[in-house]
């Protein structure tokens, strides 16, 4: 790691945008870094490793966070604002070091300090493990929201689970996905602080006693929830919020009977069983699996979190743990609880249990408080993803909560009957308790009934849940339903990951866009400025060259940086239609084989994403893409005109490398299946053009940038409905389109798997006989749209103009805008641009004379 300082300044990370002046000078960073490094070496060894250097830098940056963190929490306790609690089973945070340096305004100071010490800051940043505590979009959205809540000065807290193992590490072995555990904590986490003083008990099993209004939960088994706090810095405002993640700990006491029976090992194993609750993230968020461990994870999160929320509500003085509030009348005025999908929806019966059983609040008042405090975000319309817990499981694990949920349902159905007397079919559809087959609790229904606001995450998605998915509930509570189109944080997804483009933009319109992304509209008049267009083209090409070098290093594949970098990176799922992309690649390959001299712009197709370990078809699609790549990449007739690269182990830190280099973004889900998408927004912000269907946020992207600046193809939601009404016959498309038939026959006959000709027959049979997500119906329109992409790329300036208009239209898709809407329209709080004083300043902002370090 230690090296001769680089003489070539261009090799060093240069970020001229600072937004705020560096908070510490270079010498102070160096002295703090050396102090931490010296402590490590004295404690452990004589020779520093690269990881030692990383930890010394991380602790240096963390030192500058701590004072701001403490002062922020002091400010909240003194002002006693309404607090927002964002509950999510997933937080896909990625790496923390770079993001923290950017938000604190100390990146240039750290960069220069490391340079003077003979270290490469980029190499240090690469050592950090991704905090992969999420599957994909839902968890990454939660991470962006935390950044925005801090940057907007909201008194907000994230609550989740500190999984010992995050989303699995994906290895591609002979084209197949292999899963390895993600032991992200094996070297420790410099960003977290254990808080054992706030450890809380969480109960499971046992039985419910007494009446509903005077009930007790007895004979339960206890597990402890240990909180670990991570700081979430806002951008340039000295606000540092908290992400609190819970880790399961077994009680210290053993059952003495074990010892008397000589069963010591059994006693120890029981402790491990209790701690399994926070052992691993479930690697799927689109298929519901009714596993007991998952249920326990969901309750573990909400039980610990709500105890913490109630404690904080009762105590309004900093550092005070004695209750000062005894009435819960003001609870909804001081507490907003946002449920990120149905995973935390057990918060509703748990809050009712706390209010009724512990605080002795009457049912009617407790229900009013619960509904006013809770709000629910829906993230999917796929029926197999909606949670439905068997009552047999709930009665065993959470007996008191099942009792409460039955009563919630009883009272709710009385309301429904009063509004629609005699409509028993509606009663059946709306009941929280599903009676057909095994009796289950529908958690989405529970979340809607127990929340004052329900939102979708894109305009089209919100309309679908009102019109179809939850139509009966919309009829019942139309005032509860809202739309909150998703967004991304521009700090990570432009300022941090694409410094060249950030600088080019700032040179023209200043730096206000970092916190007000709508200012990018000021770029629109530059659409005819050829000098500026060539500047952003140059930045794009530099990013592509860097990515090409990475691909050569990691996969030993030579790609042409002048080719179209065509990317589809997201979880592998049939509804996202990576298979449609694959059909296009094979089509182009066949055309090139038939006519090697055809007029075709070279293209590098990159696909990345993880399939759930038990999802057979998704894993087969990964294998197919890799096999297709093996054939194409080694075909001398094709050469470098077409390449296929599977990006192994797609994750946040890899996304930060590839998104700035993309020319084309594939957002090709069947219309009506993708709730929103956020990858589409990241690509747009970084100047990629989108090829996609009118699904999710693509619809609003098209409205913002204009229909001429996006490649839209295929059926609309209404077209899909009409096709389904008529009856869909995928085989007719196979038989009527010769190019499609050739592609599917190649897949079926073993062209891409000569060693096992039957390997992909399931893919063929699925498409020709079922094709749930209507790939064959959209194939022809997709190929035509891709031909348009090919034609436009031949004119670099015309492409650059559309890329610039994409960037200029990105303002709506900032998570700052999304969170501002949540704050004002759901949580009842107002964002603020107040900048808190730094630790070395007095509370009025004056310099205290105390050194900043």
mmCIF file with all atom_site columns, C-alpha atoms in Angstrom, residues 728-735 740 766-771 776:
data_model
loop_
_atom_site.group_PDB
_atom_site.id
_atom_site.type_symbol
_atom_site.label_atom_id
_atom_site.label_alt_id
_atom_site.label_comp_id
_atom_site.label_asym_id
_atom_site.label_entity_id
_atom_site.label_seq_id
_atom_site.pdbx_PDB_ins_code
_atom_site.Cartn_x
_atom_site.Cartn_y
_atom_site.Cartn_z
_atom_site.occupancy
_atom_site.B_iso_or_equiv
_atom_site.pdbx_formal_charge
_atom_site.auth_seq_id
_atom_site.auth_comp_id
_atom_site.auth_asym_id
_atom_site.auth_atom_id
_atom_site.pdbx_PDB_model_num
ATOM 1  C CA . UNK A 1 728 ? -52.172 -14.923 -24.832 1.00 0.00 ? 728 UNK A CA 1
ATOM 2  C CA . UNK A 1 729 ? -50.607 -17.553 -27.057 1.00 0.00 ? 729 UNK A CA 1
ATOM 3  C CA . UNK A 1 730 ? -46.819 -17.172 -26.998 1.00 0.00 ? 730 UNK A CA 1
ATOM 4  C CA . UNK A 1 731 ? -46.317 -19.976 -29.496 1.00 0.00 ? 731 UNK A CA 1
ATOM 5  C CA . UNK A 1 732 ? -47.971 -17.886 -32.206 1.00 0.00 ? 732 UNK A CA 1
ATOM 6  C CA . UNK A 1 733 ? -45.180 -15.289 -31.882 1.00 0.00 ? 733 UNK A CA 1
ATOM 7  C CA . UNK A 1 734 ? -42.566 -18.044 -32.060 1.00 0.00 ? 734 UNK A CA 1
ATOM 8  C CA . UNK A 1 735 ? -44.084 -19.431 -35.223 1.00 0.00 ? 735 UNK A CA 1
ATOM 9  C CA . UNK A 1 740 ? -37.263 -15.092 -32.891 1.00 0.00 ? 740 UNK A CA 1
ATOM 10 C CA . UNK A 1 766 ? -41.346 -21.622 -20.397 1.00 0.00 ? 766 UNK A CA 1
ATOM 11 C CA . UNK A 1 767 ? -41.288 -18.975 -23.152 1.00 0.00 ? 767 UNK A CA 1
ATOM 12 C CA . UNK A 1 768 ? -43.189 -20.888 -25.810 1.00 0.00 ? 768 UNK A CA 1
ATOM 13 C CA . UNK A 1 769 ? -45.840 -22.450 -23.588 1.00 0.00 ? 769 UNK A CA 1
ATOM 14 C CA . UNK A 1 770 ? -46.382 -19.945 -20.767 1.00 0.00 ? 770 UNK A CA 1
ATOM 15 C CA . UNK A 1 771 ? -44.322 -16.737 -20.970 1.00 0.00 ? 771 UNK A CA 1
ATOM 16 C CA . UNK A 1 776 ? -42.373 -12.816 -26.962 1.00 0.00 ? 776 UNK A CA 1
#
